[in-house]
Each structure stands twice: as C-alpha cells, then as structure tokens.
Amino acid sequence: MFPRLFQIGSFTLPTYGVLVAAAFLVALSMASHFAKQRGLSSEKVVNLGVYCALAGMLGAKLLMIALDPDLRSHPAEIFSLATLQSAGIFFGGFILALVFAFFYMRAQGLPVLPTSDLFAPGLAIGHGIGRLGCFAAGCCWGKPTHLPWAVTFTNPNATTGVPLGIPLHPTQLYEAFAEAIICAILVVQLRRPHRDGQVIGLYALLYGCVRFGVEFLREHDASNPLGGPFTLEQWISLALAIGGIYLLFRDTRPDRSLGDAATSRV
C-alpha cells in the first residue's frame, strides 16, 4: 500500500492518480496504434478515447453515489473532497462510456464494431494498471484470509476505509494479473482474421467471468438493488459475459429467407 507518491508541504501526489493517468495514456496509445494499422482515423479514435474517459469518470461516480448508503443518507457528502477523489465503480463508467461511444462513432462515421475491437486490448491493460492504483490506495480490498499471499495494509494515510492490520485477499492484484493475460489474448486475436466485434466480445466474456469470480472474494457494503445471491457487479458481469458470447458467435450470414422471398417475387 503506497497511497502517496510524494508530498511537498501541503501538496500530495496520490499514487492512484498517477497510475490511472498512465493507464489512460497506455490504452489510448494502443488504440491509436491499432487504428493506424487498420486504416482508421487516428485522430477520431484518440478523440473517442478522451471523451469516453470523461464519460467513464462521470459514470463511475454516478453509480458509486447511487449505491453508497452513506452518500444517500448524507447527500451533502457527494460534493466533498473525499467523494471527488474516489475512483467510483468501474461498471458505471464502463456502461456510460459504452453508450457515449456508440453514438459518437455513429456521428463520426466510425464503424462501431471494428472500432470497438481496436479499443479492447487497451481497455484491458488500462484497467489492469488502474487496479494497481487501487492496490496502492487500498480501495477495492478483499475479504480476510490466511492464504500465503494475503496482504496486510498498515499505512495510516489510507482514506479508503480499508481495514488495517488484517490479512486480506489482494483482489486488486487478482484483477490486474487477469487483465494482463486478457490483454495478451486480445492482441493475438486482433492480429488474426476475425469477424467484426469478436475481439470486444472476447474481452466482455473474459472480463465478465473474471469479475464475477473476484466479487466472491471482495469485501464491500454497497447495496444490491437487484437482490438475489449475487452482488450488482456480478449481475452486470453476467450480462457482460452473455453480450460477449453473442458478439463472438452471432450469425453474420445474410438472411436466406429474404433472398428466397425476393426470388419468388421475381
């Protein structure tokens, strides 16, 4: 745990912020590189990445506010420095960024599925780097465990509420490691012949499964408006994985019944 990169007087540079910025730059660089290889406008792709990042930050905060019982009970805390500095919930940012990206790509004439494929590897590695930031800050911690690789946070500068002095599952590192593997798989898939949408679909399937499993080991008190045996994040993970399966195996062949009908009319 290393929440502060350095401090000079009253100025503090949070490690989390630096790693999130690095994650954004790495993801954007990868998307731009793949766009050039595929003959798409690098400028439009970079702009899309920037706007999606802004939409993602907004969406992550909105979902965090919606699910945090303390913030709902004390709405004035929404505008506090602690809330503004918090990372939010990834899925909130992912969903809002996805919706924005769809309409932006349509408006800019970018092919939706091929462009989404280009962003998939960068999205994976960027999220993985971001999870390293979570580990440094102490957020998104796991449940207590006595496994040999358990981590114990001790830094009193933590502002995330992580329990100190208790061995915990390093769920942040679980996700970071999984995202690195997913990124490598996606790069290989992107370089192979594939149908439009298969790369982003593979990301959705793999990350959905990873996040669904990791949630069993995470400790959080967010409300679960959907109820049932799973957390809201797990329900979203299941939906994400199902969407990924659809993109991977969807039938892209033309509808033969339409052709037969047209032939019969002739």
mmCIF file with all atom_site columns, N, CA and C in Angstrom, residues 154-192:
data_model
loop_
_atom_site.group_PDB
_atom_site.id
_atom_site.type_symbol
_atom_site.label_atom_id
_atom_site.label_alt_id
_atom_site.label_comp_id
_atom_site.label_asym_id
_atom_site.label_entity_id
_atom_site.label_seq_id
_atom_site.pdbx_PDB_ins_code
_atom_site.Cartn_x
_atom_site.Cartn_y
_atom_site.Cartn_z
_atom_site.occupancy
_atom_site.B_iso_or_equiv
_atom_site.pdbx_formal_charge
_atom_site.auth_seq_id
_atom_site.auth_comp_id
_atom_site.auth_asym_id
_atom_site.auth_atom_id
_atom_site.pdbx_PDB_model_num
ATOM 1   N N  . THR A 1 154 ? -1.173  -1.421  6.243   1.00 0.00 ? 154 THR A N  1
ATOM 2   C CA . THR A 1 154 ? -0.802  -0.836  7.534   1.00 0.00 ? 154 THR A CA 1
ATOM 3   C C  . THR A 1 154 ? -0.646  0.681   7.484   1.00 0.00 ? 154 THR A C  1
ATOM 4   N N  . ASN A 1 155 ? -0.706  1.252   6.306   1.00 0.00 ? 155 ASN A N  1
ATOM 5   C CA . ASN A 1 155 ? -0.432  2.682   6.168   1.00 0.00 ? 155 ASN A CA 1
ATOM 6   C C  . ASN A 1 155 ? -1.602  3.497   6.733   1.00 0.00 ? 155 ASN A C  1
ATOM 7   N N  . PRO A 1 156 ? -1.359  4.323   7.742   1.00 0.00 ? 156 PRO A N  1
ATOM 8   C CA . PRO A 1 156 ? -2.454  5.112   8.330   1.00 0.00 ? 156 PRO A CA 1
ATOM 9   C C  . PRO A 1 156 ? -2.945  6.239   7.432   1.00 0.00 ? 156 PRO A C  1
ATOM 10  N N  . ASN A 1 157 ? -2.239  6.512   6.324   1.00 0.00 ? 157 ASN A N  1
ATOM 11  C CA . ASN A 1 157 ? -2.669  7.571   5.407   1.00 0.00 ? 157 ASN A CA 1
ATOM 12  C C  . ASN A 1 157 ? -3.798  7.123   4.483   1.00 0.00 ? 157 ASN A C  1
ATOM 13  N N  . ALA A 1 158 ? -4.198  5.874   4.592   1.00 0.00 ? 158 ALA A N  1
ATOM 14  C CA . ALA A 1 158 ? -5.278  5.379   3.746   1.00 0.00 ? 158 ALA A CA 1
ATOM 15  C C  . ALA A 1 158 ? -6.569  6.128   4.046   1.00 0.00 ? 158 ALA A C  1
ATOM 16  N N  . THR A 1 159 ? -7.243  6.537   2.999   1.00 0.00 ? 159 THR A N  1
ATOM 17  C CA . THR A 1 159 ? -8.501  7.284   3.157   1.00 0.00 ? 159 THR A CA 1
ATOM 18  C C  . THR A 1 159 ? -9.682  6.501   2.608   1.00 0.00 ? 159 THR A C  1
ATOM 19  N N  . THR A 1 160 ? -9.454  5.232   2.276   1.00 0.00 ? 160 THR A N  1
ATOM 20  C CA . THR A 1 160 ? -10.491 4.449   1.616   1.00 0.00 ? 160 THR A CA 1
ATOM 21  C C  . THR A 1 160 ? -11.325 3.607   2.578   1.00 0.00 ? 160 THR A C  1
ATOM 22  N N  . GLY A 1 161 ? -10.936 3.566   3.840   1.00 0.00 ? 161 GLY A N  1
ATOM 23  C CA . GLY A 1 161 ? -11.668 2.748   4.793   1.00 0.00 ? 161 GLY A CA 1
ATOM 24  C C  . GLY A 1 161 ? -11.198 1.315   4.866   1.00 0.00 ? 161 GLY A C  1
ATOM 25  N N  . VAL A 1 162 ? -10.102 0.981   4.179   1.00 0.00 ? 162 VAL A N  1
ATOM 26  C CA . VAL A 1 162 ? -9.587  -0.379  4.193   1.00 0.00 ? 162 VAL A CA 1
ATOM 27  C C  . VAL A 1 162 ? -9.168  -0.746  5.620   1.00 0.00 ? 162 VAL A C  1
ATOM 28  N N  . PRO A 1 163 ? -9.523  -1.957  6.082   1.00 0.00 ? 163 PRO A N  1
ATOM 29  C CA . PRO A 1 163 ? -9.108  -2.372  7.423   1.00 0.00 ? 163 PRO A CA 1
ATOM 30  C C  . PRO A 1 163 ? -7.601  -2.573  7.497   1.00 0.00 ? 163 PRO A C  1
ATOM 31  N N  . LEU A 1 164 ? -6.989  -2.023  8.507   1.00 0.00 ? 164 LEU A N  1
ATOM 32  C CA . LEU A 1 164 ? -5.540  -2.111  8.679   1.00 0.00 ? 164 LEU A CA 1
ATOM 33  C C  . LEU A 1 164 ? -5.188  -3.255  9.622   1.00 0.00 ? 164 LEU A C  1
ATOM 34  N N  . GLY A 1 165 ? -4.049  -3.871  9.339   1.00 0.00 ? 165 GLY A N  1
ATOM 35  C CA . GLY A 1 165 ? -3.556  -4.923  10.214  1.00 0.00 ? 165 GLY A CA 1
ATOM 36  C C  . GLY A 1 165 ? -4.256  -6.260  10.075  1.00 0.00 ? 165 GLY A C  1
ATOM 37  N N  . ILE A 1 166 ? -5.052  -6.445  9.016   1.00 0.00 ? 166 ILE A N  1
ATOM 38  C CA . ILE A 1 166 ? -5.786  -7.697  8.817   1.00 0.00 ? 166 ILE A CA 1
ATOM 39  C C  . ILE A 1 166 ? -5.391  -8.290  7.464   1.00 0.00 ? 166 ILE A C  1
ATOM 40  N N  . PRO A 1 167 ? -4.953  -9.545  7.422   1.00 0.00 ? 167 PRO A N  1
ATOM 41  C CA . PRO A 1 167 ? -4.607  -10.164 6.139   1.00 0.00 ? 167 PRO A CA 1
ATOM 42  C C  . PRO A 1 167 ? -5.844  -10.265 5.243   1.00 0.00 ? 167 PRO A C  1
ATOM 43  N N  . LEU A 1 168 ? -5.715  -9.790  4.008   1.00 0.00 ? 168 LEU A N  1
ATOM 44  C CA . LEU A 1 168 ? -6.846  -9.733  3.086   1.00 0.00 ? 168 LEU A CA 1
ATOM 45  C C  . LEU A 1 168 ? -6.480  -10.359 1.741   1.00 0.00 ? 168 LEU A C  1
ATOM 46  N N  . HIS A 1 169 ? -7.507  -10.784 1.015   1.00 0.00 ? 169 HIS A N  1
ATOM 47  C CA . HIS A 1 169 ? -7.300  -11.201 -0.370  1.00 0.00 ? 169 HIS A CA 1
ATOM 48  C C  . HIS A 1 169 ? -6.849  -9.984  -1.183  1.00 0.00 ? 169 HIS A C  1
ATOM 49  N N  . PRO A 1 170 ? -5.750  -10.081 -1.932  1.00 0.00 ? 170 PRO A N  1
ATOM 50  C CA . PRO A 1 170 ? -5.342  -8.966  -2.804  1.00 0.00 ? 170 PRO A CA 1
ATOM 51  C C  . PRO A 1 170 ? -6.156  -8.961  -4.087  1.00 0.00 ? 170 PRO A C  1
ATOM 52  N N  . THR A 1 171 ? -7.448  -8.680  -3.961  1.00 0.00 ? 171 THR A N  1
ATOM 53  C CA . THR A 1 171 ? -8.339  -8.755  -5.119  1.00 0.00 ? 171 THR A CA 1
ATOM 54  C C  . THR A 1 171 ? -7.932  -7.787  -6.222  1.00 0.00 ? 171 THR A C  1
ATOM 55  N N  . GLN A 1 172 ? -7.316  -6.683  -5.836  1.00 0.00 ? 172 GLN A N  1
ATOM 56  C CA . GLN A 1 172 ? -6.846  -5.728  -6.846  1.00 0.00 ? 172 GLN A CA 1
ATOM 57  C C  . GLN A 1 172 ? -5.788  -6.380  -7.744  1.00 0.00 ? 172 GLN A C  1
ATOM 58  N N  . LEU A 1 173 ? -4.890  -7.146  -7.122  1.00 0.00 ? 173 LEU A N  1
ATOM 59  C CA . LEU A 1 173 ? -3.839  -7.810  -7.886  1.00 0.00 ? 173 LEU A CA 1
ATOM 60  C C  . LEU A 1 173 ? -4.395  -8.983  -8.690  1.00 0.00 ? 173 LEU A C  1
ATOM 61  N N  . TYR A 1 174 ? -5.411  -9.644  -8.168  1.00 0.00 ? 174 TYR A N  1
ATOM 62  C CA . TYR A 1 174 ? -6.051  -10.704 -8.945  1.00 0.00 ? 174 TYR A CA 1
ATOM 63  C C  . TYR A 1 174 ? -6.550  -10.145 -10.274 1.00 0.00 ? 174 TYR A C  1
ATOM 64  N N  . GLU A 1 175 ? -7.246  -9.015  -10.200 1.00 0.00 ? 175 GLU A N  1
ATOM 65  C CA . GLU A 1 175 ? -7.789  -8.416  -11.429 1.00 0.00 ? 175 GLU A CA 1
ATOM 66  C C  . GLU A 1 175 ? -6.682  -7.897  -12.330 1.00 0.00 ? 175 GLU A C  1
ATOM 67  N N  . ALA A 1 176 ? -5.667  -7.271  -11.738 1.00 0.00 ? 176 ALA A N  1
ATOM 68  C CA . ALA A 1 176 ? -4.584  -6.724  -12.550 1.00 0.00 ? 176 ALA A CA 1
ATOM 69  C C  . ALA A 1 176 ? -3.880  -7.839  -13.332 1.00 0.00 ? 176 ALA A C  1
ATOM 70  N N  . PHE A 1 177 ? -3.623  -8.962  -12.655 1.00 0.00 ? 177 PHE A N  1
ATOM 71  C CA . PHE A 1 177 ? -2.970  -10.098 -13.311 1.00 0.00 ? 177 PHE A CA 1
ATOM 72  C C  . PHE A 1 177 ? -3.859  -10.676 -14.410 1.00 0.00 ? 177 PHE A C  1
ATOM 73  N N  . ALA A 1 178 ? -5.148  -10.823 -14.108 1.00 0.00 ? 178 ALA A N  1
ATOM 74  C CA . ALA A 1 178 ? -6.081  -11.362 -15.098 1.00 0.00 ? 178 ALA A CA 1
ATOM 75  C C  . ALA A 1 178 ? -6.204  -10.436 -16.306 1.00 0.00 ? 178 ALA A C  1
ATOM 76  N N  . GLU A 1 179 ? -6.237  -9.131  -16.071 1.00 0.00 ? 179 GLU A N  1
ATOM 77  C CA . GLU A 1 179 ? -6.362  -8.173  -17.178 1.00 0.00 ? 179 GLU A CA 1
ATOM 78  C C  . GLU A 1 179 ? -5.131  -8.206  -18.077 1.00 0.00 ? 179 GLU A C  1
ATOM 79  N N  . ALA A 1 180 ? -3.949  -8.424  -17.498 1.00 0.00 ? 180 ALA A N  1
ATOM 80  C CA . ALA A 1 180 ? -2.735  -8.522  -18.312 1.00 0.00 ? 180 ALA A CA 1
ATOM 81  C C  . ALA A 1 180 ? -2.817  -9.731  -19.245 1.00 0.00 ? 180 ALA A C  1
ATOM 82  N N  . ILE A 1 181 ? -3.309  -10.849 -18.716 1.00 0.00 ? 181 ILE A N  1
ATOM 83  C CA . ILE A 1 181 ? -3.474  -12.051 -19.547 1.00 0.00 ? 181 ILE A CA 1
ATOM 84  C C  . ILE A 1 181 ? -4.530  -11.813 -20.623 1.00 0.00 ? 181 ILE A C  1
ATOM 85  N N  . ILE A 1 182 ? -5.642  -11.202 -20.238 1.00 0.00 ? 182 ILE A N  1
ATOM 86  C CA . ILE A 1 182 ? -6.704  -10.906 -21.211 1.00 0.00 ? 182 ILE A CA 1
ATOM 87  C C  . ILE A 1 182 ? -6.179  -10.005 -22.321 1.00 0.00 ? 182 ILE A C  1
ATOM 88  N N  . CYS A 1 183 ? -5.392  -8.994  -21.962 1.00 0.00 ? 183 CYS A N  1
ATOM 89  C CA . CYS A 1 183 ? -4.824  -8.090  -22.970 1.00 0.00 ? 183 CYS A CA 1
ATOM 90  C C  . CYS A 1 183 ? -3.987  -8.863  -23.981 1.00 0.00 ? 183 CYS A C  1
ATOM 91  N N  . ALA A 1 184 ? -3.138  -9.767  -23.495 1.00 0.00 ? 184 ALA A N  1
ATOM 92  C CA . ALA A 1 184 ? -2.292  -10.553 -24.396 1.00 0.00 ? 184 ALA A CA 1
ATOM 93  C C  . ALA A 1 184 ? -3.144  -11.409 -25.335 1.00 0.00 ? 184 ALA A C  1
ATOM 94  N N  . ILE A 1 185 ? -4.197  -12.016 -24.803 1.00 0.00 ? 185 ILE A N  1
ATOM 95  C CA . ILE A 1 185 ? -5.101  -12.829 -25.628 1.00 0.00 ? 185 ILE A CA 1
ATOM 96  C C  . ILE A 1 185 ? -5.779  -11.972 -26.693 1.00 0.00 ? 185 ILE A C  1
ATOM 97  N N  . LEU A 1 186 ? -6.201  -10.774 -26.313 1.00 0.00 ? 186 LEU A N  1
ATOM 98  C CA . LEU A 1 186 ? -6.906  -9.898  -27.251 1.00 0.00 ? 186 LEU A CA 1
ATOM 99  C C  . LEU A 1 186 ? -5.987  -9.403  -28.360 1.00 0.00 ? 186 LEU A C  1
ATOM 100 N N  . VAL A 1 187 ? -4.735  -9.104  -28.028 1.00 0.00 ? 187 VAL A N  1
ATOM 101 C CA . VAL A 1 187 ? -3.788  -8.657  -29.060 1.00 0.00 ? 187 VAL A CA 1
ATOM 102 C C  . VAL A 1 187 ? -3.591  -9.761  -30.091 1.00 0.00 ? 187 VAL A C  1
ATOM 103 N N  . VAL A 1 188 ? -3.444  -10.993 -29.621 1.00 0.00 ? 188 VAL A N  1
ATOM 104 C CA . VAL A 1 188 ? -3.297  -12.132 -30.539 1.00 0.00 ? 188 VAL A CA 1
ATOM 105 C C  . VAL A 1 188 ? -4.545  -12.271 -31.410 1.00 0.00 ? 188 VAL A C  1
ATOM 106 N N  . GLN A 1 189 ? -5.723  -12.158 -30.784 1.00 0.00 ? 189 GLN A N  1
ATOM 107 C CA . GLN A 1 189 ? -6.979  -12.290 -31.519 1.00 0.00 ? 189 GLN A CA 1
ATOM 108 C C  . GLN A 1 189 ? -7.147  -11.166 -32.545 1.00 0.00 ? 189 GLN A C  1
ATOM 109 N N  . LEU A 1 190 ? -6.727  -9.963  -32.178 1.00 0.00 ? 190 LEU A N  1
ATOM 110 C CA . LEU A 1 190 ? -6.869  -8.819  -33.072 1.00 0.00 ? 190 LEU A CA 1
ATOM 111 C C  . LEU A 1 190 ? -6.003  -8.979  -34.312 1.00 0.00 ? 190 LEU A C  1
ATOM 112 N N  . ARG A 1 191 ? -4.875  -9.642  -34.165 1.00 0.00 ? 191 ARG A N  1
ATOM 113 C CA . ARG A 1 191 ? -3.954  -9.811  -35.289 1.00 0.00 ? 191 ARG A CA 1
ATOM 114 C C  . ARG A 1 191 ? -4.334  -10.990 -36.181 1.00 0.00 ? 191 ARG A C  1
ATOM 115 N N  . ARG A 1 192 ? -5.257  -11.807 -35.713 1.00 0.00 ? 192 ARG A N  1
ATOM 116 C CA . ARG A 1 192 ? -5.719  -12.929 -36.516 1.00 0.00 ? 192 ARG A CA 1
ATOM 117 C C  . ARG A 1 192 ? -6.957  -12.519 -37.312 1.00 0.00 ? 192 ARG A C  1
#
